[in-house]
Amino acid sequence: MNLQSLAKSVDFSKTSLFVSAGSILFNPLFWNIVARREYRKRSLTKLFGGRAQHACYFLAATIFSLGIVRDFLYKSAIDEQPAHPALLTPHARFAGYALLVAGNVLVVSSTWALGVTGTFLGDYFGILMDNMVTGFPFNVTDAPMYYGSTMSFLGTALVMGKPAGVALSAWVLLVYLVALRFENPFTAGIYAKRERERKKAAKKAM
């Protein structure tokens, strides 16, 4: 497979390609900004009259809706892009379907394991999990939602035989990897703070 040939099959004159790329970037940027503001100022919780769980559900619904829009824009973008013969093979299509199945398994099982608040940044609202989830899919990867989503994007690209979809999938992965560099330390800090407060309370109780 000639990578240069694949790259030449991406039609950069289509505005939809850049709209899709922008949507992919916007979503994690949005939820990180909103969640950090919530953690520091309790903006959404105040908006919902102090009900943190309701505020978290609202953010969850917003993130889910933005995800639907992002997926629609991605599909619309690659619909306008040319296919490449190297990706229109039975092997490529099989790989695409396999990625779609595996990716969705990671996403769905992650949501099932964490619940709504665990999945959608509940810890930023003060809704912390009692224990770290270590079972499937977290025994496979520490970020099953992100990697599963990336696999689904790539799977769609391969099923449709679109090099532009492969390029956008690489962009998805890059955006998520950068997001993790910010999210993981911040979330770890939230739980570390809880542990410090627990130890402090235990000392006072002695």
Coordinates of C-alpha atoms in Angstrom, one line a residue:
M1 CA 0.0 0.0 0.0
N2 CA 1.5 3.3 -1.1
L3 CA 1.0 5.9 1.7
Q4 CA 1.7 8.8 -0.7
S5 CA -1.1 7.5 -2.9
L6 CA -3.4 7.3 0.0
A7 CA -2.5 10.9 1.1
K8 CA -3.2 12.2 -2.4
S9 CA -6.7 10.7 -2.1
V10 CA -7.6 13.2 0.6
D11 CA -9.5 16.1 -0.9
F12 CA -8.5 19.1 1.1
S13 CA -10.8 21.4 -0.9
K14 CA -13.8 20.1 1.0
T15 CA -14.9 22.4 3.8
S16 CA -16.6 19.5 5.5
L17 CA -13.2 17.9 6.2
F18 CA -12.1 20.8 8.3
V19 CA -15.5 21.2 10.0
S20 CA -15.2 17.6 11.1
A21 CA -11.6 18.1 12.3
G22 CA -12.8 21.2 14.2
S23 CA -15.6 19.3 15.9
I24 CA -13.2 16.5 16.9
L25 CA -11.0 19.1 18.6
F26 CA -13.8 21.1 20.1
N27 CA -15.5 18.3 22.1
P28 CA -12.7 17.4 24.5
L29 CA -11.7 21.0 24.8
F30 CA -15.3 21.9 25.7
W31 CA -15.8 19.3 28.4
N32 CA -12.4 19.9 30.0
I33 CA -13.0 23.6 30.2
V34 CA -16.5 23.2 31.6
A35 CA -15.5 20.5 34.0
R36 CA -12.6 22.4 35.4
R37 CA -14.7 25.5 35.8
E38 CA -17.2 23.3 37.6
Y39 CA -14.5 21.9 39.9
R40 CA -13.2 25.3 40.8
K41 CA -16.4 27.4 40.9
R42 CA -19.3 24.9 41.0
S43 CA -20.9 26.8 38.1
L44 CA -23.2 24.1 36.9
T45 CA -24.1 22.9 40.4
K46 CA -25.1 26.4 41.3
L47 CA -27.2 26.6 38.1
F48 CA -29.0 23.5 39.3
G49 CA -29.7 24.7 42.8
G50 CA -26.8 22.9 44.4
R51 CA -27.8 19.5 43.0
A52 CA -24.4 18.2 41.7
Q53 CA -25.8 15.0 40.3
H54 CA -28.4 16.8 38.2
A55 CA -25.7 19.2 37.0
C56 CA -23.5 16.2 36.0
Y57 CA -26.4 14.5 34.2
F58 CA -26.9 17.8 32.3
L59 CA -23.2 17.8 31.2
A60 CA -23.4 14.1 30.3
A61 CA -26.4 14.8 28.0
T62 CA -24.5 17.8 26.5
I63 CA -21.4 15.7 25.9
F64 CA -23.4 12.9 24.4
S65 CA -25.3 15.3 22.1
L66 CA -22.0 16.9 21.0
G67 CA -20.7 13.4 20.2
I68 CA -23.7 12.7 18.0
V69 CA -23.1 15.9 16.1
R70 CA -19.3 15.1 15.8
D71 CA -20.1 11.7 14.4
F72 CA -22.6 13.1 11.9
L73 CA -20.0 15.7 10.7
Y74 CA -17.4 12.9 10.4
K75 CA -19.7 10.7 8.3
S76 CA -20.7 13.7 6.2
A77 CA -17.1 14.7 5.6
I78 CA -15.9 11.2 4.5
D79 CA -19.0 10.8 2.3
E80 CA -17.7 13.7 0.2
Q81 CA -14.2 12.2 0.0
P82 CA -12.9 9.8 -2.6
A83 CA -12.3 6.1 -1.8
H84 CA -9.0 4.4 -2.5
P85 CA -8.7 0.9 -4.2
A86 CA -6.2 -0.2 -1.5
L87 CA -8.9 0.2 1.1
L88 CA -11.7 -1.3 -0.9
T89 CA -10.6 -4.9 -0.3
P90 CA -12.3 -7.6 1.7
H91 CA -9.4 -7.6 4.2
A92 CA -9.7 -3.9 4.8
R93 CA -13.5 -4.1 5.2
F94 CA -13.2 -7.0 7.6
A95 CA -10.6 -5.1 9.6
G96 CA -13.0 -2.1 9.7
Y97 CA -15.9 -4.2 11.0
A98 CA -13.6 -5.8 13.6
L99 CA -12.5 -2.3 14.8
L100 CA -16.1 -1.2 15.0
V101 CA -17.1 -4.1 17.1
A102 CA -14.0 -3.9 19.4
G103 CA -14.3 -0.1 19.7
N104 CA -18.0 -0.2 20.7
V105 CA -17.3 -3.0 23.2
L106 CA -14.7 -0.8 24.9
V107 CA -17.0 2.2 25.0
V108 CA -20.1 0.4 26.1
S109 CA -18.3 -1.7 28.7
S110 CA -16.5 1.3 30.1
T111 CA -19.8 3.2 30.5
W112 CA -21.3 0.2 32.2
A113 CA -18.4 -0.2 34.6
L114 CA -18.2 3.5 35.5
G115 CA -21.9 4.5 35.3
V116 CA -23.1 7.9 34.1
T117 CA -21.4 10.0 36.6
G118 CA -18.2 8.0 36.5
T119 CA -18.1 8.3 32.7
F120 CA -19.1 11.9 32.4
L121 CA -16.7 13.7 34.7
G122 CA -18.6 13.2 37.9
D123 CA -15.5 13.5 40.0
Y124 CA -15.2 17.2 38.9
F125 CA -18.6 17.6 40.5
G126 CA -17.5 16.0 43.8
I127 CA -19.1 12.7 42.9
L128 CA -16.2 10.4 43.5
M129 CA -16.1 6.7 43.0
D130 CA -15.4 4.6 46.1
N131 CA -12.8 2.4 44.5
M132 CA -10.8 2.5 41.3
V133 CA -12.3 0.3 38.6
T134 CA -9.7 -2.3 37.6
G135 CA -11.8 -4.9 35.7
F136 CA -12.6 -5.1 32.0
P137 CA -12.1 -2.9 30.0
F138 CA -9.7 -1.1 32.3
N139 CA -7.5 -4.1 32.6
V140 CA -7.0 -3.8 28.8
T141 CA -6.4 0.0 28.6
D142 CA -6.6 2.9 31.0
A143 CA -8.7 4.9 28.5
P144 CA -11.2 2.6 26.9
M145 CA -13.6 5.3 26.0
Y146 CA -11.0 7.2 24.0
Y147 CA -9.3 4.3 22.4
G148 CA -12.6 2.6 21.7
S149 CA -13.9 5.8 20.0
T150 CA -10.8 6.1 17.9
M151 CA -11.2 2.4 16.8
S152 CA -14.7 3.2 15.8
F153 CA -13.7 6.2 13.7
L154 CA -11.0 4.1 12.0
G155 CA -13.3 1.2 11.5
T156 CA -15.8 3.4 9.7
A157 CA -13.1 4.8 7.5
L158 CA -11.9 1.3 6.5
V159 CA -15.4 0.0 5.9
M160 CA -16.0 2.9 3.5
G161 CA -12.5 2.8 2.0
K162 CA -11.8 6.4 2.7
P163 CA -8.2 7.7 3.3
A164 CA -9.7 10.9 4.6
G165 CA -11.4 8.9 7.3
V166 CA -8.1 7.3 8.3
A167 CA -6.5 10.8 8.5
L168 CA -9.3 12.1 10.7
S169 CA -9.0 9.0 12.9
A170 CA -5.3 9.8 13.4
W171 CA -6.4 13.3 14.4
V172 CA -8.9 11.8 16.9
L173 CA -6.2 9.8 18.5
L174 CA -3.8 12.8 18.7
V175 CA -6.5 15.0 20.3
Y176 CA -7.4 12.3 22.8
L177 CA -3.8 11.6 23.7
V178 CA -3.3 15.3 24.4
A179 CA -6.5 15.5 26.4
L180 CA -5.3 12.6 28.5
R181 CA -2.1 14.4 29.3
F182 CA -4.3 17.1 31.0
E183 CA -7.1 14.9 32.4
N184 CA -5.2 12.1 34.1
P185 CA -3.1 14.3 36.4
F186 CA -6.0 16.5 37.2
T187 CA -8.3 13.6 38.1
A188 CA -5.5 11.9 40.1
G189 CA -5.2 15.2 42.0
I190 CA -8.9 15.2 42.9
Y191 CA -8.6 11.7 44.4
A192 CA -5.3 12.5 46.1
K193 CA -7.0 15.5 47.8
R194 CA -9.8 13.2 49.0
E195 CA -7.3 10.8 50.5
R196 CA -5.5 13.7 52.3
E197 CA -8.8 14.9 53.7
R198 CA -9.7 11.4 54.9
K199 CA -6.3 11.0 56.7
K200 CA -6.7 14.4 58.2
A201 CA -10.2 13.5 59.5
A202 CA -9.0 10.2 60.8
K203 CA -6.2 11.9 62.8
K204 CA -8.7 14.3 64.3
A205 CA -11.0 11.4 65.3
M206 CA -8.2 9.7 67.2

